[in-house]
Short mmCIF file of C-alpha atoms in Angstrom, two decimals:
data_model
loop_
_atom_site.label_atom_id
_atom_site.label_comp_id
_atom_site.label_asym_id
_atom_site.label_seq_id
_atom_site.Cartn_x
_atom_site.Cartn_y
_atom_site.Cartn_z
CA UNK W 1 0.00 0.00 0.00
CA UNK W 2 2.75 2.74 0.70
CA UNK W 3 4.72 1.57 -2.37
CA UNK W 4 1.34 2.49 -4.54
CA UNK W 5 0.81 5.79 -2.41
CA UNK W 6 4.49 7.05 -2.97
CA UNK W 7 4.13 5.93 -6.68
CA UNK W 8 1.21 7.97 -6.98
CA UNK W 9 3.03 11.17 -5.75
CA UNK W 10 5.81 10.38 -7.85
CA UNK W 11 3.25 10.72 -10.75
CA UNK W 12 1.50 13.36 -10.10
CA UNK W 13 5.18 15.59 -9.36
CA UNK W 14 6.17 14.60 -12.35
CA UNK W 15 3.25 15.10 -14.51
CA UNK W 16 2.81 18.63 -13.18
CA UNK W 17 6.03 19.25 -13.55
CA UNK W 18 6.42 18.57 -16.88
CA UNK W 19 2.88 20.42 -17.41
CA UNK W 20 5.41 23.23 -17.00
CA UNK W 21 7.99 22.87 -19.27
CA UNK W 22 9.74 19.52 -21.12
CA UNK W 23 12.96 18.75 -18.95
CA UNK W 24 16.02 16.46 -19.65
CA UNK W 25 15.76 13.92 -16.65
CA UNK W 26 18.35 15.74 -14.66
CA UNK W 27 16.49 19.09 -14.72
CA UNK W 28 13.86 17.08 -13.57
CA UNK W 29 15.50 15.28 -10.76
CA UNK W 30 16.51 18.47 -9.67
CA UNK W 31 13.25 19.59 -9.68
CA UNK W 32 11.86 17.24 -8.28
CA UNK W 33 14.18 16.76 -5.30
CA UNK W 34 13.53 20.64 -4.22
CA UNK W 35 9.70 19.79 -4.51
CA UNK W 36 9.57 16.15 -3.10
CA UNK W 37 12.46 16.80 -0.65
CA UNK W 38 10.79 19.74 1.16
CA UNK W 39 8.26 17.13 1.96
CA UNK W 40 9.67 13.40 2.13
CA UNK W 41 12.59 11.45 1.37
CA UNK W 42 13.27 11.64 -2.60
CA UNK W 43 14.95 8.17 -4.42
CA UNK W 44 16.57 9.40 -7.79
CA UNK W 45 16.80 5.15 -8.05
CA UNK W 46 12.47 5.89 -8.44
CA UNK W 47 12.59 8.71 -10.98
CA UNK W 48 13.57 6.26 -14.34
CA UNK W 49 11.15 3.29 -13.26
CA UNK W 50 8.74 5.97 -12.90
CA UNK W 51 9.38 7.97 -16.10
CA UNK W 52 9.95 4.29 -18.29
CA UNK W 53 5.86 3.45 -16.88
CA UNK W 54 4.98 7.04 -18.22
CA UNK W 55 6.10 6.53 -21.30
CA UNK W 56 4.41 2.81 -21.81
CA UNK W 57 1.20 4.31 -20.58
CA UNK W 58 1.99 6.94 -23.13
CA UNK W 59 1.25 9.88 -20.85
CA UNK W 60 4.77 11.25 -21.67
CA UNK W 61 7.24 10.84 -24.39
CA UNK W 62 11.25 11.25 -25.04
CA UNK W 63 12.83 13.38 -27.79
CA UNK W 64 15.85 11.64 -28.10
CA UNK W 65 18.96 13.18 -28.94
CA UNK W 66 20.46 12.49 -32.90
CA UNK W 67 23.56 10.16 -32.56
CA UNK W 68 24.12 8.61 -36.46
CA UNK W 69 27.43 7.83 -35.80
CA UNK W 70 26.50 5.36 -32.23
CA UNK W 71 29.40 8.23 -30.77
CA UNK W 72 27.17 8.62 -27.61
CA UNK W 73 27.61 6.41 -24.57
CA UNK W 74 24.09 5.01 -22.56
CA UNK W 75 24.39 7.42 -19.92
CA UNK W 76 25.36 10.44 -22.56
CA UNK W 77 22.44 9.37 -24.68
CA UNK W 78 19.80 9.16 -21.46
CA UNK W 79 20.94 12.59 -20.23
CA UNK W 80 20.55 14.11 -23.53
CA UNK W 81 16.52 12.76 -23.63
CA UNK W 82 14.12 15.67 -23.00
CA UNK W 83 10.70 14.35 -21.52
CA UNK W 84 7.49 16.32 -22.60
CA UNK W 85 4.12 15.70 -21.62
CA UNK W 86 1.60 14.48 -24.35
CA UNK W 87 -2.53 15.17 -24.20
CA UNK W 88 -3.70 11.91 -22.42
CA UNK W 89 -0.58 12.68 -19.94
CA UNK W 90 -2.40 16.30 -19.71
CA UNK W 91 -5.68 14.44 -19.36
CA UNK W 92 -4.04 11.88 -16.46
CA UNK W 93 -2.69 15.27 -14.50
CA UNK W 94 -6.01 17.15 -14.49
CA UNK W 95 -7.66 13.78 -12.89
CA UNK W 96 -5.45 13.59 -10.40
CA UNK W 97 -5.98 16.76 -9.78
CA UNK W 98 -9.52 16.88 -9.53
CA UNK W 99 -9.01 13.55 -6.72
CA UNK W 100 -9.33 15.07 -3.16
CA UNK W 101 -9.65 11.78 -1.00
CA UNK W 102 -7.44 11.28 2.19
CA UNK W 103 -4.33 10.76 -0.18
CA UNK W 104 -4.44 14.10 -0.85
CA UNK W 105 -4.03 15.38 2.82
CA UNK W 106 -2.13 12.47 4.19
CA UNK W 107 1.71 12.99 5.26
CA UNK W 108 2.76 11.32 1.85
CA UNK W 109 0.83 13.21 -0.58
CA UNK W 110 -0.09 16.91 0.69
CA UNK W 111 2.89 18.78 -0.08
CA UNK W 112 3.07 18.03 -3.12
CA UNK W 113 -0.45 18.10 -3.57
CA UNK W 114 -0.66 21.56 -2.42
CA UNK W 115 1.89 22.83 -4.78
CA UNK W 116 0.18 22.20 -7.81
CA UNK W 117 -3.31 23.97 -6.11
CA UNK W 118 -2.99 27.06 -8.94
CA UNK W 119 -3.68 23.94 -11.07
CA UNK W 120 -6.72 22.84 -8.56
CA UNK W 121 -10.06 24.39 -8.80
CA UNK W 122 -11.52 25.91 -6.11
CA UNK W 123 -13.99 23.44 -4.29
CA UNK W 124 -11.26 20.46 -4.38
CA UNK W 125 -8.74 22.91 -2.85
CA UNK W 126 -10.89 23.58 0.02
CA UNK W 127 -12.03 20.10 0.60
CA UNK W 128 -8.11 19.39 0.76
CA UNK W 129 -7.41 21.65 2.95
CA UNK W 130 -10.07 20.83 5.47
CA UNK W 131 -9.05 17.04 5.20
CA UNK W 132 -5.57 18.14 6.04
CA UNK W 133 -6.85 20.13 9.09
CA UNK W 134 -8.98 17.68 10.43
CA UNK W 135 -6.43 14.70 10.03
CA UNK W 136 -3.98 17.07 11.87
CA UNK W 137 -6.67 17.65 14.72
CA UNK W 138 -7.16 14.48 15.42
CA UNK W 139 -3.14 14.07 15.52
CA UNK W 140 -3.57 17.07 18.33
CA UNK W 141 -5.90 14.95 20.43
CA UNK W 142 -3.38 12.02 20.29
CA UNK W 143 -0.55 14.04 20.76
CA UNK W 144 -2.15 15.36 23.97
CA UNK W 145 -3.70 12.43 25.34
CA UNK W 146 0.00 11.12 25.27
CA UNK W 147 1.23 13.99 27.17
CA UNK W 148 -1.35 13.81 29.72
CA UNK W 149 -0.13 10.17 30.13
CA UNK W 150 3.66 10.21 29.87
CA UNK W 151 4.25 13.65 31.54
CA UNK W 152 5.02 12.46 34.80
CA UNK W 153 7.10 9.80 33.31
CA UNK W 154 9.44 10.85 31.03
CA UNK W 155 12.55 12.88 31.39
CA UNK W 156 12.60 16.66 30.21
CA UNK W 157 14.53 15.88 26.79
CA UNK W 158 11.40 13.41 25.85
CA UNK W 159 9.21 16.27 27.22
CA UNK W 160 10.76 19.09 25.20
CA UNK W 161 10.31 17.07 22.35
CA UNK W 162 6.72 15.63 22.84
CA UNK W 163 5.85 19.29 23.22
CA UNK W 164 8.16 20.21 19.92
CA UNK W 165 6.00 17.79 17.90
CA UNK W 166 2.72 18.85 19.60
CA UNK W 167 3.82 23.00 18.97
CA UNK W 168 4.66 21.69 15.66
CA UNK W 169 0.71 20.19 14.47
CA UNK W 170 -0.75 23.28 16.41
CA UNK W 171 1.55 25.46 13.99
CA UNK W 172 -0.02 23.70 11.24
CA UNK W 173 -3.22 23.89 12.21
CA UNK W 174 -3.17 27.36 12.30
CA UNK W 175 -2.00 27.66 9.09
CA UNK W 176 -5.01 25.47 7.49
CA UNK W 177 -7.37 27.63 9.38
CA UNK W 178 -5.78 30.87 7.89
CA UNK W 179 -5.62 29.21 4.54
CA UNK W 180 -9.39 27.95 4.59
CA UNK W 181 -10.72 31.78 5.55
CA UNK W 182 -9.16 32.85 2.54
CA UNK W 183 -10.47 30.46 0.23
CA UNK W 184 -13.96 30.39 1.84
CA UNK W 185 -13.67 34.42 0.82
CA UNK W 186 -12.23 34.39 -2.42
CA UNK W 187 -15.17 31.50 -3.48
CA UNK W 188 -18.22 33.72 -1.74
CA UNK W 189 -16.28 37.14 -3.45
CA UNK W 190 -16.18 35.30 -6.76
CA UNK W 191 -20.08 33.71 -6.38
CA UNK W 192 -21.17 37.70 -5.33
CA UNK W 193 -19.38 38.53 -8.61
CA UNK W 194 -21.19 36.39 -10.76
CA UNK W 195 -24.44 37.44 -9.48
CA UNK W 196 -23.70 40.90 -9.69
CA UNK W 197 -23.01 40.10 -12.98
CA UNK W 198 -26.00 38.65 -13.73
CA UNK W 199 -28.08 40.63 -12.51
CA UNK W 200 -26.61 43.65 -14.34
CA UNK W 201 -27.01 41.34 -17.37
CA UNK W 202 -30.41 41.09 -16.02
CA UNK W 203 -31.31 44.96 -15.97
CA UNK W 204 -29.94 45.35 -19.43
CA UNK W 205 -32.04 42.96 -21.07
CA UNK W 206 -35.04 44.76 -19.28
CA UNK W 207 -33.71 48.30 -20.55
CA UNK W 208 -33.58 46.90 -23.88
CA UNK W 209 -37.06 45.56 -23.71
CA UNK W 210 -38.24 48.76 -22.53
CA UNK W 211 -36.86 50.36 -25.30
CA UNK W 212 -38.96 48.12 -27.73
#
């Protein structure tokens, strides 16, 4: 099951990635260690299994570098390969972005999840983000309910860093909250916006009619 679930982020970085711009697989290791990394443990040994079941699913393809002569090595050859995404690949990436289940807020996933949200519409952003807050709230009750029980028992090192961990969610937490206000107000600004509009469109066509 985690195998699948860190496959699946693998995908979806690289996709969206590549939604960006085509890469050689070194610009995209790159990349994808300073996305990944921020977030979990990155294995370049994952990247080429990864990109070689892209390409037989056809969601991506290589433009291969021209070597008539056979004067490139293997590794000169693979380094020289520029991946680009091709329409079902685009297709794949906007279904996994519309997908807002708990792999989307787990430990595993989010990060990288929430990177690509200028890609995400609005609703699944917000249902992402309040999965992520109330997974992390119910980490807060654990995390608390294990204080209550160990305080007296542990010495002050495990203490300082029960509470680091606990200070650490609450941070978080926070941060969902202020996150979720925004979007709540940006979607109720936008809806006001469109019924503004329409009601202007409204008025118009009852000018107009007048006018007859």
């Amino acid at each position: 099951m985690a195998g699948r679930k860190g496959s699946g982020v693998l995908e979806l970085a690289v996709l969206g990635l590549l939604h960006e711009t085509p890469m050689h697989g070194y610009e995209l290791r790159k990349r994808l260690n300073a996305l990944l990394g921020m977030f979990r443990a990155f294995s370049y040994g994952s990247l080429y299994p990864c990109l070689k079941q892209l390409l037989e699913q056809g969601l991506i393809v290589e433009d291969r570098p021209e070597d008539p002569g056979g004067a490139l090595t293997l590794q000169s050859r693979r380094s020289k390969i520029v991946y680009k995404l091709t329409a079902d690949g685009k297709e794949r990436l906007q279904q996994l972005l519309t997908e807002a289940g708990p792999a989307a807020w787990e430990d595993e996933g989010f990060g990288v999840r929430f990177a690509f949200f200028r890609h995400t519409d609005a609703d699944v952003r917000l249902r992402i983000l309040e999965g992520r807050r109330s997974r992390l709230e119910e980490r807060l009750e654990s995390f608390r309910a294990a204080l209550a029980r160990t305080r007296e028992r542990v010495d002050s090192y495990t203490l300082e860093l029960q509470n680091h961990g606990l200070e650490s969610v609450e941070r978080e937490v926070r941060w969902l909250n202020e996150l979720i206000g925004r979007e709540r107000a940006e979607q109720a600004d936008g809806r006001s916006e469109r019924r503004d509009e329409r009601a202007e469109g409204t008025s118009a066509d009852d000018i107009s009619g007048g006018d007859r």
